[in-house]
Coordinates of C-alpha atoms in Angstrom, one line a residue:
X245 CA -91.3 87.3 118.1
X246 CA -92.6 85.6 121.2
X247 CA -90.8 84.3 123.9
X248 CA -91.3 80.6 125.0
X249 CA -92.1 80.5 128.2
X250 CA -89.4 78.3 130.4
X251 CA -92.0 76.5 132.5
X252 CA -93.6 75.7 128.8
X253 CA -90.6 74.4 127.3
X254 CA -90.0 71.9 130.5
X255 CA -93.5 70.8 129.9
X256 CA -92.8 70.0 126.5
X257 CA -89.5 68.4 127.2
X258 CA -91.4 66.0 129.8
X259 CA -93.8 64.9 127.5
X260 CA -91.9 63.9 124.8
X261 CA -90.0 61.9 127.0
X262 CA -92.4 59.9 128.1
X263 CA -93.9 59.5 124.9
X264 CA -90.8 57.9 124.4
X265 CA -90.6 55.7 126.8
X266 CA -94.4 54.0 125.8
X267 CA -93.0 53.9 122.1
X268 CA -90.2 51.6 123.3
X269 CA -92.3 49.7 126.0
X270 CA -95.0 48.6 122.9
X271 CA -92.2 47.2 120.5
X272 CA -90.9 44.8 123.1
X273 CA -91.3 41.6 122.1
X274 CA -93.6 39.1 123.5
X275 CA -91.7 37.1 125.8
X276 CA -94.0 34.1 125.5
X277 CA -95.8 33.7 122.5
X278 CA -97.1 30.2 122.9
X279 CA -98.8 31.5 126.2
X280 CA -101.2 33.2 124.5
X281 CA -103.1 30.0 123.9
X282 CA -102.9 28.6 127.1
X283 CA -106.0 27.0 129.2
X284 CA -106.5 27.8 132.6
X285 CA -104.9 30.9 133.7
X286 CA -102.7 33.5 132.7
X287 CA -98.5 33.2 131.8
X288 CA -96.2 33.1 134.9
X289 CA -93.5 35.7 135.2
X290 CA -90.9 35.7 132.3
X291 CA -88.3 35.6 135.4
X292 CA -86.5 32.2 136.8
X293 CA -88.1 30.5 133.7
X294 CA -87.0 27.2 134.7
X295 CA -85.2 26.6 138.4
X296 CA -81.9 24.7 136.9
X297 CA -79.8 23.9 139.8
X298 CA -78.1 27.0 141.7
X299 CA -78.8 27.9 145.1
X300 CA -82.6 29.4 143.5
X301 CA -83.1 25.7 142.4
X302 CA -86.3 25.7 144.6
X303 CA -88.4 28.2 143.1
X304 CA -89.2 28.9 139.7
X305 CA -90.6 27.6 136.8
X306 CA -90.9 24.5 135.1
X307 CA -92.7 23.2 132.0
X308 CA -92.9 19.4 131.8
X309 CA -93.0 17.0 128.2
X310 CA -96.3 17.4 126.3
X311 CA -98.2 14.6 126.4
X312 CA -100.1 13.4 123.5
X313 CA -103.8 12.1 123.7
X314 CA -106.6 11.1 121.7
X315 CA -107.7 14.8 121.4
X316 CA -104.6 16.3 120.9
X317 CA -101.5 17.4 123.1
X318 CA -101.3 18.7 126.9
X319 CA -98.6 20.1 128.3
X320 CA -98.5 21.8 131.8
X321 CA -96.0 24.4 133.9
X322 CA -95.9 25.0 137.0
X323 CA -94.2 27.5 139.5
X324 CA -92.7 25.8 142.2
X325 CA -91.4 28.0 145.7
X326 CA -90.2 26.6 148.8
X327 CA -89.9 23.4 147.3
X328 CA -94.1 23.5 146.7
X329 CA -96.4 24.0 143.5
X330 CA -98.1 27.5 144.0
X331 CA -98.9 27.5 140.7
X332 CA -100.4 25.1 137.8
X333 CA -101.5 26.0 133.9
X334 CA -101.8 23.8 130.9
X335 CA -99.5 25.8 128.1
X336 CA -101.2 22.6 125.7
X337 CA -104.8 21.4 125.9
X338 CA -107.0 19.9 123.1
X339 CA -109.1 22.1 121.6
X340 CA -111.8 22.8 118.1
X341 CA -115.1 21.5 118.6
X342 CA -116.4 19.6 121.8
X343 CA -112.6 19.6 123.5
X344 CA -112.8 23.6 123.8
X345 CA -115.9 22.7 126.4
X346 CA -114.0 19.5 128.1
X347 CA -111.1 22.0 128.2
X348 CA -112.5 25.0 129.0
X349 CA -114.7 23.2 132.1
X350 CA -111.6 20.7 133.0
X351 CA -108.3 22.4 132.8
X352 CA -109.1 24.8 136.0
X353 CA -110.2 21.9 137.9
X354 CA -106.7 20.1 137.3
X355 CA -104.7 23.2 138.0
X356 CA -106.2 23.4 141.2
X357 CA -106.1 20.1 142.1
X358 CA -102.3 19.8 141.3
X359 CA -101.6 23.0 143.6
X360 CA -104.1 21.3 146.0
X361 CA -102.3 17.9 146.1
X362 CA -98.6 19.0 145.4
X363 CA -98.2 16.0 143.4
X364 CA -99.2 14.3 140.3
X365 CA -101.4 12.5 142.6
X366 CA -104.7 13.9 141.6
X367 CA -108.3 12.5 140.0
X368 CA -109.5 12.7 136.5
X369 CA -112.1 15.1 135.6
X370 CA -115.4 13.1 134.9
X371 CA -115.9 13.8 131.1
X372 CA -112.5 14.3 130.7
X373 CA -110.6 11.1 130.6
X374 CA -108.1 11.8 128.1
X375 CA -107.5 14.9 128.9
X376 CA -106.9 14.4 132.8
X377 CA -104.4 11.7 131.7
X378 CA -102.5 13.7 129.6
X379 CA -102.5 16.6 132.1
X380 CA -101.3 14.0 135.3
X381 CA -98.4 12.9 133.1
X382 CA -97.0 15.8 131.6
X383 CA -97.6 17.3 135.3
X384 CA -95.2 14.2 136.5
X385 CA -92.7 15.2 134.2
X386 CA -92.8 18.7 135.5
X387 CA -92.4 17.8 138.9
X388 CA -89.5 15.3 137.7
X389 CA -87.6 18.1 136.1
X390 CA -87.8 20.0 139.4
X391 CA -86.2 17.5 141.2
X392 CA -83.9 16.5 138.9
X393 CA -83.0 20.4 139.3
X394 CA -82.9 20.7 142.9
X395 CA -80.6 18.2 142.7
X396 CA -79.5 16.8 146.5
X397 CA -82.6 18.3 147.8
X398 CA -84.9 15.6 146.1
X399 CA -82.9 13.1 147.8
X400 CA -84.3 11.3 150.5
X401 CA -81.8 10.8 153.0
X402 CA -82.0 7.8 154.9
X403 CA -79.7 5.5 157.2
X404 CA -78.3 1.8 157.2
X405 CA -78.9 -0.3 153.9
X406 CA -79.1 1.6 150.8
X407 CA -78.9 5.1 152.4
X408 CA -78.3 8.1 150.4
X409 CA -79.9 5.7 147.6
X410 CA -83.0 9.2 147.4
X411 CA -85.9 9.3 144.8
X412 CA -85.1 7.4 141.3
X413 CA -87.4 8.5 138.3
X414 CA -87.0 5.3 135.9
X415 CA -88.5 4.9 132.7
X416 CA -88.7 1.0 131.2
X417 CA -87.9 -0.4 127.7
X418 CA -90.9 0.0 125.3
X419 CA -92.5 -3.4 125.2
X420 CA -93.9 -4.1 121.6
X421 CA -97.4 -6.0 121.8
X422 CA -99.6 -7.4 118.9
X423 CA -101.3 -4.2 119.3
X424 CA -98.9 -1.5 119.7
X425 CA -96.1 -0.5 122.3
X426 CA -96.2 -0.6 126.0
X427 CA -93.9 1.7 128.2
X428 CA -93.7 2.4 131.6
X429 CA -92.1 5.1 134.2
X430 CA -91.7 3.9 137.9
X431 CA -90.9 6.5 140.7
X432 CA -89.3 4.5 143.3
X433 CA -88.2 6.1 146.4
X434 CA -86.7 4.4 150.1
X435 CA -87.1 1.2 147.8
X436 CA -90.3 1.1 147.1
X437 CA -92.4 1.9 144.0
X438 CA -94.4 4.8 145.0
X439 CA -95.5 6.0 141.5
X440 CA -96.1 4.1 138.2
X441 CA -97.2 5.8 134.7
X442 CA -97.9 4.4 131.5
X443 CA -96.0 6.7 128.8
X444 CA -97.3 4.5 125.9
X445 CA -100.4 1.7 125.7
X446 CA -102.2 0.5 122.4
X447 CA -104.6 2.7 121.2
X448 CA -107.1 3.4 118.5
X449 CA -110.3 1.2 117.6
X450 CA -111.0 -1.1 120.2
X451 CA -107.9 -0.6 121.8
X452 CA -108.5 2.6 123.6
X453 CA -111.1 1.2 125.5
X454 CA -109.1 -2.2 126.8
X455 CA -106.1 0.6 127.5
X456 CA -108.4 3.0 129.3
X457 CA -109.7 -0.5 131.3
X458 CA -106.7 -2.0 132.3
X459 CA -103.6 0.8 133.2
X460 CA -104.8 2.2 135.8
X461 CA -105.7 -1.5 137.2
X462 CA -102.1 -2.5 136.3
X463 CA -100.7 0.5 137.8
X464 CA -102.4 0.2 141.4
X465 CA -100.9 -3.1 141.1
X466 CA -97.6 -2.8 140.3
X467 CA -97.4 0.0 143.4
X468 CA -99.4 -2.6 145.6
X469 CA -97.2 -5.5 144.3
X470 CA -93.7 -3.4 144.5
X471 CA -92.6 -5.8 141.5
X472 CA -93.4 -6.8 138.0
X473 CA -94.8 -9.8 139.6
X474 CA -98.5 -9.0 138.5
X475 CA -101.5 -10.4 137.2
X476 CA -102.8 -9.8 133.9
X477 CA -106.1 -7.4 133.8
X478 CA -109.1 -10.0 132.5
X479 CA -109.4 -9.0 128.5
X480 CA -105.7 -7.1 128.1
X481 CA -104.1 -10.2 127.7
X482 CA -101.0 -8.6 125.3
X483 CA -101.0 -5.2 127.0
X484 CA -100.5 -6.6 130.3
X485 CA -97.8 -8.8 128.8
X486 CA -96.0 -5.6 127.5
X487 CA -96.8 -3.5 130.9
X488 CA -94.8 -5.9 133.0
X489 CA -92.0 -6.5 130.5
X490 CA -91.4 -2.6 130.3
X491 CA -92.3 -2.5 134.2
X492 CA -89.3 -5.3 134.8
X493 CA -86.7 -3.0 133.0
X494 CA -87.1 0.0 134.6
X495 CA -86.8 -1.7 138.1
X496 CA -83.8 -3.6 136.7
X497 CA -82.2 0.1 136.2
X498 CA -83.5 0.8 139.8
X499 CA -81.4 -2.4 140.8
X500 CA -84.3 -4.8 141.4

């Protein structure tokens, strides 16, 4: 009978080993499934999945509320470091039919703009209306959600009357209207309003188009105004109403 050779044997050993090892590494789960049908770029690192409080509460990741639209849901995460975005992806976007082109030729643009602006502060994608509205608000709640978790650090410090008073995220009663429900979310910081979304506004029919006329005119306002004391948008008679009434009760939880 033959003798196995030593330097064989250790060969042999070696290989099976890492064959092994491979076996293992393809039965891990996926950590993310729902990343697989994100738009606009891959999934971030499984690691510091979301940065909640802790001396790391600077850098991580954080996945803000999925907004709904006309077209279906968008929902962004971003990877914050250093206390800026370095990193923006829509985990949601419409899709089926026309939206996989709007998303497909839109999404990018919004990632990079978000990274580009470091704020929630960015332009709608011509084409893309719905879509780009959706993305900016579930991108607000992102960045909210990284304050909130940074805790201290979001605050703005300040000196005198109403110091150590910092950034206040406030979101207003829902204001019901002939036409559906109103609601608003004011970002107010050194006592000013430096932010205002609309997280619900009439729609369907002939309602999306008075909606899609008249927030973002109410918005600038109310920012330009610093109050609920606004004019009503020519033709959005009952929204308007319903924009200020929800506008007046978040700055009533803001303290005026």
């Amino acid at each position: 009978m033959r003798k196995s050779h030593p330097v064989r044997r250790t060969v042999l050993a070696g290989a099976a080993t890492v064959s092994g090892i491979v076996l293992l590494l393809s039965l891990k789960p996926a950590s993310d499934p729902g990343s697989a049908s994100a738009a606009g770029g891959a999934a971030p690192p499984v690691a510091a999945q979301s940065p909640q409080g802790g001396r790391d509460a600077g850098a991580g990741t954080v996945t803000g509320d999925a907004a709904g639209t006309q077209y279906g849901p968008v929902q962004v995460r971003l990877t914050v470091s250093g206390g800026k975005i370095t990193k923006a992806e829509a985990v949601q976007a419409p899709k089926g039919g026309q939206s996989d082109r709007v998303t497909a030729d839109a999404v990018p643009r919004l990632n990079q703009a978000a990274v580009a602006a470091g704020s929630a502060d960015i332009d709608a994608v011509s084409g893309a209306t719905y879509t780009s509205a959706g993305y900016v608000k579930s991108l607000q709640s992102a960045l909210d959600k990284a304050a909130a978790a940074a805790g201290s650090g979001a605050a703005e410090e300040g000196s005198g009357t109403g110091a150590g008073q910092g950034t206040q995220v406030l979101t207003g009663d829902a204001a019901q209207t002939q036409y559906g429900p109103v609601q608003v979310r004011v970002t107010v910081g050194a006592g000013r309003i430096t932010d205002v979304e609309t997280l619900q506004a009439p729609k369907g029919g002939r309602s999306d188009q008075v909606t899609a006329d008249a927030v973002p005119k109410l918005e600038r306002a109310a920012v330009a105004a610093g109050s609920a004391d606004i004019d009503a948008v020519s033709g959005a008679t009952y929204t308007s109403a319903g924009y200020r009434q929800s506008l007046q009760s978040a700055l009533d939880r803001a303290g005026g």
